Short mmCIF file of C-alpha atoms in Angstrom, two decimals:
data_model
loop_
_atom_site.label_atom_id
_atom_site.label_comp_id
_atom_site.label_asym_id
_atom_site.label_seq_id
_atom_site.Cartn_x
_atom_site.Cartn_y
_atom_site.Cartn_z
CA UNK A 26 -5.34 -21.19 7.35
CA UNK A 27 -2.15 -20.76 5.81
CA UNK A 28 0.18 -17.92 7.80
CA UNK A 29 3.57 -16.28 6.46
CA UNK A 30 5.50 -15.67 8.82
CA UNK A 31 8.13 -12.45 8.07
CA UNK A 32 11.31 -11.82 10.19
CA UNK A 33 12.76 -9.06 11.42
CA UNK A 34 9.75 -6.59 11.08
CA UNK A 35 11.81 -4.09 11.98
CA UNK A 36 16.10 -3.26 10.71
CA UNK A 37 17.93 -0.32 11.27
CA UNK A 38 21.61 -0.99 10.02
CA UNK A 39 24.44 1.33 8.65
CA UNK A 40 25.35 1.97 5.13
CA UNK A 41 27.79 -0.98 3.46
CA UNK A 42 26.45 -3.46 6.02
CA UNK A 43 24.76 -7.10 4.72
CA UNK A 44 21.13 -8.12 6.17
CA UNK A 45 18.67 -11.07 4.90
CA UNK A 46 15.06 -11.20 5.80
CA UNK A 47 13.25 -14.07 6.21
CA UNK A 48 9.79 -15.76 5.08
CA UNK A 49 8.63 -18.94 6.73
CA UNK A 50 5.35 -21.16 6.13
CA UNK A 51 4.54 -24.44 7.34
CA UNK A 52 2.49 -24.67 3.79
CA UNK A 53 3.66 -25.26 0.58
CA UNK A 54 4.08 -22.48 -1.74
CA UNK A 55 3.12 -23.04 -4.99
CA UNK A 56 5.00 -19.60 -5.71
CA UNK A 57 6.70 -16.99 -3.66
CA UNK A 58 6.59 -13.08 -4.64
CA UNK A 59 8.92 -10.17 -2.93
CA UNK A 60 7.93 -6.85 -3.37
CA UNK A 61 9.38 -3.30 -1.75
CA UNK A 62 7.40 -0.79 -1.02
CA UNK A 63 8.49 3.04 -0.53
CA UNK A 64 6.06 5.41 1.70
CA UNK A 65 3.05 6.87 -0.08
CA UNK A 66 3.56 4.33 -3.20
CA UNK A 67 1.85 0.54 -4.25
CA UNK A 68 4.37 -2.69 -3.71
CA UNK A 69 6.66 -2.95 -6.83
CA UNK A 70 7.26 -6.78 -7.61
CA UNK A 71 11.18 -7.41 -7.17
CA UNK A 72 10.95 -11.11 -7.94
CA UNK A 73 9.03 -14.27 -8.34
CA UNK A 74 10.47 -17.50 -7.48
CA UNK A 75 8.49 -20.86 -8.17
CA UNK A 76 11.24 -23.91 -7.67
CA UNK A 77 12.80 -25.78 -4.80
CA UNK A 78 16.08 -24.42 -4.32
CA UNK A 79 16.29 -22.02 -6.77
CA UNK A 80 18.25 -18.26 -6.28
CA UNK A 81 17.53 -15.43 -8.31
CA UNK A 82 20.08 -12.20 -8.04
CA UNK A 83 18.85 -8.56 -8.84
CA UNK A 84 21.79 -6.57 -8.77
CA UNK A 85 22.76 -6.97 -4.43
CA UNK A 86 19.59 -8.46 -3.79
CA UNK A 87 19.52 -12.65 -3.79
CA UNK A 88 16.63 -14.18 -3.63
CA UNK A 89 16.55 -17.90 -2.13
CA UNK A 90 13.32 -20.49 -2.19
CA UNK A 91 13.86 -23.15 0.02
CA UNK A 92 13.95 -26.73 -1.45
CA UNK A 93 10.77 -27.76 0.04
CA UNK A 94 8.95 -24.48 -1.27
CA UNK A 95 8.16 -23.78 2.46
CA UNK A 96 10.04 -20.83 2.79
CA UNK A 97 12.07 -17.81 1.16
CA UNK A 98 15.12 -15.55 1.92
CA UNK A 99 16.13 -12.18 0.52
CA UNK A 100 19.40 -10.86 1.13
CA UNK A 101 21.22 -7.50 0.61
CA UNK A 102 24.27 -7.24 0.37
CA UNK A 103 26.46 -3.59 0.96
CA UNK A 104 23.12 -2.03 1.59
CA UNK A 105 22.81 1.78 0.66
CA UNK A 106 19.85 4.51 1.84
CA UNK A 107 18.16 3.73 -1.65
CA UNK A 108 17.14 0.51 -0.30
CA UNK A 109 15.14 1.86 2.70
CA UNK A 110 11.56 0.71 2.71
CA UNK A 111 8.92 -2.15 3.38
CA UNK A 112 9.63 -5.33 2.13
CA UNK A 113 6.83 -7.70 2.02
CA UNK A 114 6.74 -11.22 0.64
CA UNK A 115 3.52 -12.96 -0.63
CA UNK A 116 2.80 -16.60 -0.85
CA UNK A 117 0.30 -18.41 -3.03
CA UNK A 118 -0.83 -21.80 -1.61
CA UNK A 119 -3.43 -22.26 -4.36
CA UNK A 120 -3.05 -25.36 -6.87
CA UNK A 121 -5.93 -23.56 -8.94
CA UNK A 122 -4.81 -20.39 -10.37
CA UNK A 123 -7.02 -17.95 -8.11
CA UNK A 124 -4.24 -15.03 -7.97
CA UNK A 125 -5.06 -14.87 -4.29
CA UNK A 126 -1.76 -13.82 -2.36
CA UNK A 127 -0.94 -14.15 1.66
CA UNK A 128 1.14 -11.41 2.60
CA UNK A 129 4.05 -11.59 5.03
CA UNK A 130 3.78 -9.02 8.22
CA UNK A 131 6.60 -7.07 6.21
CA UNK A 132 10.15 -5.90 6.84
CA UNK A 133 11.16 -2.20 7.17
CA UNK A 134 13.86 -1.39 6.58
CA UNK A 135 15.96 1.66 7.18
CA UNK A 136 19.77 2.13 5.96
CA UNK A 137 21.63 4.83 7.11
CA UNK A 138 24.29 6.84 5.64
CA UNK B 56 4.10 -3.58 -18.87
CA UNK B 57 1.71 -4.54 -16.13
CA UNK B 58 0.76 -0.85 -15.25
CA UNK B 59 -1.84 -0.09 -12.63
CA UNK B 60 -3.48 3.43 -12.12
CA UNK B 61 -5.44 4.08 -9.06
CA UNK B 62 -7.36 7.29 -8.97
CA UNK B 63 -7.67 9.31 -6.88
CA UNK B 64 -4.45 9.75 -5.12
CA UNK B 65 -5.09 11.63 -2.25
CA UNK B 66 -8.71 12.21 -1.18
CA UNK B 67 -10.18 14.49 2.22
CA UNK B 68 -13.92 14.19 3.25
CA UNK B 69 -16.36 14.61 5.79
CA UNK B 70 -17.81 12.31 7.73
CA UNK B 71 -21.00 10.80 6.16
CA UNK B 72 -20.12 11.21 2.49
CA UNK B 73 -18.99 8.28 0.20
CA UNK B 74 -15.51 8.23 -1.83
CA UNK B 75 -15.57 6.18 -5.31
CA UNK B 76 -11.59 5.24 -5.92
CA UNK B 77 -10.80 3.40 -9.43
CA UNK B 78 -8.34 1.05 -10.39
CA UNK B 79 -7.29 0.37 -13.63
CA UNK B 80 -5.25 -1.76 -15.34
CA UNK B 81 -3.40 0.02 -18.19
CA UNK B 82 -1.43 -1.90 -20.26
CA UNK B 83 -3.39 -6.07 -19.72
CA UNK B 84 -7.07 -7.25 -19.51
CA UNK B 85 -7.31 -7.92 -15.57
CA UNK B 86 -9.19 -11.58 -14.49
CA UNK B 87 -9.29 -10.28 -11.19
CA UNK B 88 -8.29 -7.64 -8.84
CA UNK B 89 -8.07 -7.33 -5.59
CA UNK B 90 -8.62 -4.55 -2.65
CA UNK B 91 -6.36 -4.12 -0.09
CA UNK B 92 -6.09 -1.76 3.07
CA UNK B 93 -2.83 -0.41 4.84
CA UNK B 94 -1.71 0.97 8.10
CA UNK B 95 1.90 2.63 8.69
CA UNK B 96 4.24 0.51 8.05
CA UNK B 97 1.95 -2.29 8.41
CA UNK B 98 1.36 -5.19 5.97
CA UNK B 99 -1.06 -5.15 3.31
CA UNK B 100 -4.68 -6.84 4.60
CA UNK B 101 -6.94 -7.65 1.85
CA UNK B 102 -10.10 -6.63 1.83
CA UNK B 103 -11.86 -7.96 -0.91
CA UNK B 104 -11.46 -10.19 -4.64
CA UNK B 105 -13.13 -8.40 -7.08
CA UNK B 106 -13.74 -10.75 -10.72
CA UNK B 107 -15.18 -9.01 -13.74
CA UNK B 108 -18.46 -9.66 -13.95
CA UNK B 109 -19.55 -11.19 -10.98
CA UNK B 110 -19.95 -10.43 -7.35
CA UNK B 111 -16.76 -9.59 -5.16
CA UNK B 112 -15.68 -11.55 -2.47
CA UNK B 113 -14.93 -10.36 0.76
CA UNK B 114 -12.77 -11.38 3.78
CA UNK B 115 -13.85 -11.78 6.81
CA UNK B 116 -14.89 -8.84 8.79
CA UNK B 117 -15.06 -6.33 5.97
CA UNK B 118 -18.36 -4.99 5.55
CA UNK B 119 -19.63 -5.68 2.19
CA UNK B 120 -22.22 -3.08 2.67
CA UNK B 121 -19.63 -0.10 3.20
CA UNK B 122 -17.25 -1.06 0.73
CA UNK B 123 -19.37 -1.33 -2.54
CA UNK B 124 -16.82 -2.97 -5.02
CA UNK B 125 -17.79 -3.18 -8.87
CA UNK B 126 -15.87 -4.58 -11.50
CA UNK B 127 -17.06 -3.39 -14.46
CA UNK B 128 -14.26 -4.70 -17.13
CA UNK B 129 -11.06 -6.10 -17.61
CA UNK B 130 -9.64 -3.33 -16.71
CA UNK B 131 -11.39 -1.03 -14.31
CA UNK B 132 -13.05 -2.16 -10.81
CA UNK B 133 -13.80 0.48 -8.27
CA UNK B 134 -14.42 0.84 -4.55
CA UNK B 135 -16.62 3.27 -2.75
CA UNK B 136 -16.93 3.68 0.67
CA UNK B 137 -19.56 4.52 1.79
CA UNK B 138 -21.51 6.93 4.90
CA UNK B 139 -17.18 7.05 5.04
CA UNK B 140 -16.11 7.87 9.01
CA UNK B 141 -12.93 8.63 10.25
CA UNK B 142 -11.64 5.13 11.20
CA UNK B 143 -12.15 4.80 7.62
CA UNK B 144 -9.18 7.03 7.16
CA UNK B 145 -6.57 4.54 5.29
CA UNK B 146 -4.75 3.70 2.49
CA UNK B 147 -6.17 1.78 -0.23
CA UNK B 148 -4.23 -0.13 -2.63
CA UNK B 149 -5.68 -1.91 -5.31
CA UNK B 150 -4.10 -4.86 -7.63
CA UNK B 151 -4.60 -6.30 -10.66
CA UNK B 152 -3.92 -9.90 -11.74
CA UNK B 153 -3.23 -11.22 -15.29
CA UNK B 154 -4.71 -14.81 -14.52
CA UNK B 155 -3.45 -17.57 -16.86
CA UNK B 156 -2.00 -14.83 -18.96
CA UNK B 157 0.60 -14.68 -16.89
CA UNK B 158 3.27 -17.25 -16.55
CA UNK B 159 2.95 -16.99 -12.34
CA UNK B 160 0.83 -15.60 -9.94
CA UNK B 161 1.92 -12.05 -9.67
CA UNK B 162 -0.08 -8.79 -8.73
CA UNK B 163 0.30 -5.38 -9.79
CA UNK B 164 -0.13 -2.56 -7.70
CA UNK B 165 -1.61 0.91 -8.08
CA UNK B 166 -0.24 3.32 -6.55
CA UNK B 167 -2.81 3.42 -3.59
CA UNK B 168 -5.00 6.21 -2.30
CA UNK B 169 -4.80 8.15 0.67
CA UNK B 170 -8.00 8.25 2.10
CA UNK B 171 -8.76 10.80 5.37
CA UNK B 172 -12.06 11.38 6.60
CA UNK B 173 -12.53 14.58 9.07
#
């Protein structure tokens, strides 16, 4: 059974400050997804990340896959309220194109002003 | 692109009845969605794999019985639960995947549905 293991679940921090968040398997991802997630809503998809090593950047938000596809860092940097909420990454393991996701245990996070 | 509707957003009812919730997908022809439940700020747990068509599949320790999944088209698949109590009470998010259609395995998530059973 493959597991995703999601750290911190839980991040208070102050306006302007920089925090990363962590995703861990001891599988091989085939490809990694981050989404955020705002009370009351569905997960919007942030980013998608498929090769060893490679870093994506959304505006303060860097996304890292390791370079053995076993795990995945975001990081935010100068974070502001607007960026409150759950983050949840969400591995595929799947060599056969199933669409089948496991989901992190999720990250909330709260930024205050 | 890649716009999911679930429907309805917010639902009340009393114990005993069954709740139909749909998911569409607005904008792409679905292969498969999927059916997810969600405590506060808890993870997403899926529930079920629902492919047009044919049968859904469900994880272990849902009851396939209660939550009657039908996936009609492409772009519609719908839950019900039914004889609904109030550990039922949840939120339901549904997602829709674009299969090979896609260039990576991504989902796309409705908006969810508040579920409360008195």
């Amino acid at each position: 059974t493959q597991l995703l293991e999601q750290s911190p679940q839980f991040l208070s921090i102050q306006e302007g400050e920089n925090l990363t968040v962590y995703c861990n398997s001891s599988s091989v991802f085939s490809s990694l997804q981050w989404y955020r997630q705002e009370p009351g809503e569905g997960p919007v998809l942030l980013v998608t990340v498929v090769t060893g090593g490679e870093v994506k950047k959304l505006k303060r938000l860097t996304f890292q896959f390791g370079d053995a596809r076993k795990d995945s860092s975001l990081h935010i940097t100068a974070a502001q309220p607007g960026d409150t909420g759950l983050y949840l990454c969400a591995g595929d393991f799947s060599s056969s194109n199933t669409g089948k996701l496991i989901f992190g245990q999720g990250t909330t996070l709260q930024v205050k002003p | 692109g890649a716009v999911v509707s679930q429907h309805p957003s917010r639902v009340i009812c009393k114990s005993g009845t069954s709740v139909k919730i749909e998911c569409r997908s607005l904008d792409f022809q679905a292969t498969t969605m999927f059916w997810y439940r969600q405590f506060p700020k808890k993870s997403l747990m899926l529930m079920a794999t629902s492919n047009e068509g044919s049968k859904a599949t469900y994880e272990q320790g849902v009851e396939k019985d209660k939550f009657l999944i039908n996936h009609a088209s492409l772009t519609l698949s719908t839950l019900t639960v039914t004889s609904a109590h109030p550990e039922d009470s949840s939120f339901y998010i549904c997602s829709a995947y674009r299969g090979l259609a896609g260039p990576y395995n991504e989902q796309f998530f409705g908006p969810g549905t508040r579920l409360t059973v008195l």
